[in-house]
């Protein structure tokens, strides 16, 4: 009875018995263990009988308290301990019930922890399965725009469910029947549920056929096209019409051993799950648009060794377009730092070009940023970051699924630090977008001669961004990146992007050409 009374007073894993907090029942507050013992004595020293006696209070305050108590009781009876030699022991293991995961919890595979240790995956996915909660953390600006709210609570949910569906079947069966609850920093009442069960087992079955080996990868590589990159994954399918048939495996994929094999197949799977590749392993309309843009930026990427993360930026740009977040609307005049000069059309064009530049990394000395600021673009960064993190979770889930299912040869030398080679690992700030906006909005005159514009760029860089390493060159990269995206957008049909939306890109292109 003492053990039951102690549990009734509450612990870190069980809330206290609600009637103990009722002053009409326990007049002297705060209550103590003696009060719990007295309640038990009135009900044949049975917790179940005590709950039945106070069912009216429990129904109002915590109707599941008895179930929580039983789980706590069983958790103590079969508690898990770690001995000094590192061995794990479950108390009274011979009488452990089959539903022990309900009160002891579900243990992630030790193999998954080794991938965390070797920097293959990050902790976010593991935290999600450990707690069965996905926490959306506060943004830097603290502003919740309608488009950010819709993106986080609706648009990105299928991607998060896909990530969970890739890993859950590779672990304890209990995870297959557990939904994941989202916790939103801006809305405590809204708790969307990630139901990954509806995507099983078809999600893994869809992508497990990707198992291209080194012998085929080496045939596809070119001077500026290295296996294991986003550009290689997309452009190889664009330029080689006979490749799709060769990538469809006839049986279970096994024996992926080199880093190039792991990266290439994981990126193809990413493009497949995101709708850039279809079931025949051919590029969809969105895939062709992405490949066209990636092909156009190859000279820039090769020249600067992708220091601006331009390939990742191209992928994120098309993700933003598909989620209807990369456009010239939603200026949010209540947030300072948006375009101010010219007609409304000029402001809209400047906004679109600057948002594109927000996806790139500006080269800057290793000291704090000292350039112009913008809360408007800081708010837009929240949208970019949400998509980058979700896509990062997806690519990590793909790799983890490949490893857990035995598709990859377990050689620590091959996957040590693999996570740093996967895309979306770096958080790109919005300094470049602010710099481009300020230059286009404040410093350049479209009617000036080319020589005058070049002088203005140098003067602007020295005055506003003095610690930029080579802003003149970086500005060319930003404009070239916009041109590449424009080429990709122009390949889209009316079903992917309406003509009115394409015209906004035409207008922005003309606006930019006049200011080069």
XYZ file of N, CA and C in Angstrom, residues 115 120-121 166-167 262-263 265-267 269-270 392-408 418-419:
93
model
N 25.270 5.791 -36.166
C 25.259 6.709 -37.305
C 25.240 8.160 -36.839
N 26.614 10.685 -39.634
C 25.847 10.342 -40.827
C 24.494 11.043 -40.785
N 23.876 11.056 -39.609
C 22.596 11.725 -39.416
C 22.710 12.668 -38.225
N 9.952 6.274 -43.918
C 11.169 5.622 -44.399
C 11.885 4.860 -43.291
N 11.857 5.412 -42.072
C 12.637 4.838 -40.971
C 11.820 3.887 -40.104
N 26.556 5.671 -52.381
C 25.585 6.034 -51.342
C 24.967 7.391 -51.642
N 25.816 8.374 -51.960
C 25.324 9.730 -52.206
C 24.449 9.794 -53.453
N 22.718 7.456 -55.108
C 21.426 6.774 -54.994
C 20.503 7.454 -53.991
N 21.070 8.030 -52.936
C 20.232 8.749 -51.972
C 19.659 10.018 -52.600
N 20.434 10.701 -53.439
C 19.940 11.920 -54.084
C 18.899 11.595 -55.148
N 16.884 9.119 -54.958
C 15.697 8.793 -54.156
C 15.018 10.068 -53.652
N 15.818 11.050 -53.272
C 15.254 12.333 -52.840
C 14.445 12.968 -53.965
N 16.311 18.341 -45.411
C 17.461 17.703 -44.762
C 17.012 16.460 -43.991
N 15.913 16.561 -43.275
C 15.379 15.392 -42.569
C 15.064 14.265 -43.550
N 14.544 14.633 -44.713
C 14.163 13.624 -45.705
C 15.385 12.899 -46.262
N 16.439 13.637 -46.607
C 17.634 12.984 -47.153
C 18.330 12.153 -46.083
N 18.309 12.605 -44.830
C 18.884 11.803 -43.745
C 18.076 10.523 -43.534
N 16.756 10.629 -43.618
C 15.904 9.447 -43.463
C 16.159 8.445 -44.586
N 16.400 8.947 -45.784
C 16.704 8.066 -46.917
C 17.986 7.283 -46.661
N 19.034 7.981 -46.235
C 20.321 7.325 -45.977
C 20.198 6.348 -44.806
N 19.524 6.774 -43.737
C 19.352 5.895 -42.576
C 18.576 4.636 -42.956
N 17.560 4.778 -43.789
C 16.776 3.628 -44.237
C 17.638 2.664 -45.044
N 18.500 3.208 -45.901
C 19.406 2.369 -46.690
C 20.360 1.593 -45.788
N 20.875 2.250 -44.763
C 21.829 1.609 -43.856
C 21.153 0.560 -42.980
N 19.992 0.912 -42.421
C 19.302 -0.002 -41.509
C 18.785 -1.254 -42.212
N 18.518 -1.156 -43.510
C 17.966 -2.300 -44.246
C 19.040 -3.154 -44.903
N 20.303 -2.825 -44.673
C 21.384 -3.643 -45.215
C 21.684 -3.401 -46.676
N 21.218 -2.291 -47.243
C 21.511 -2.001 -48.645
C 22.934 -1.485 -48.826
N 23.509 -0.964 -47.736
C 24.859 -0.399 -47.769
C 25.800 -1.303 -46.988
N 29.700 11.179 -43.605
C 28.829 11.202 -44.782
C 27.804 12.326 -44.699
N 27.356 12.620 -43.485
C 26.346 13.656 -43.304
C 26.773 15.017 -43.811
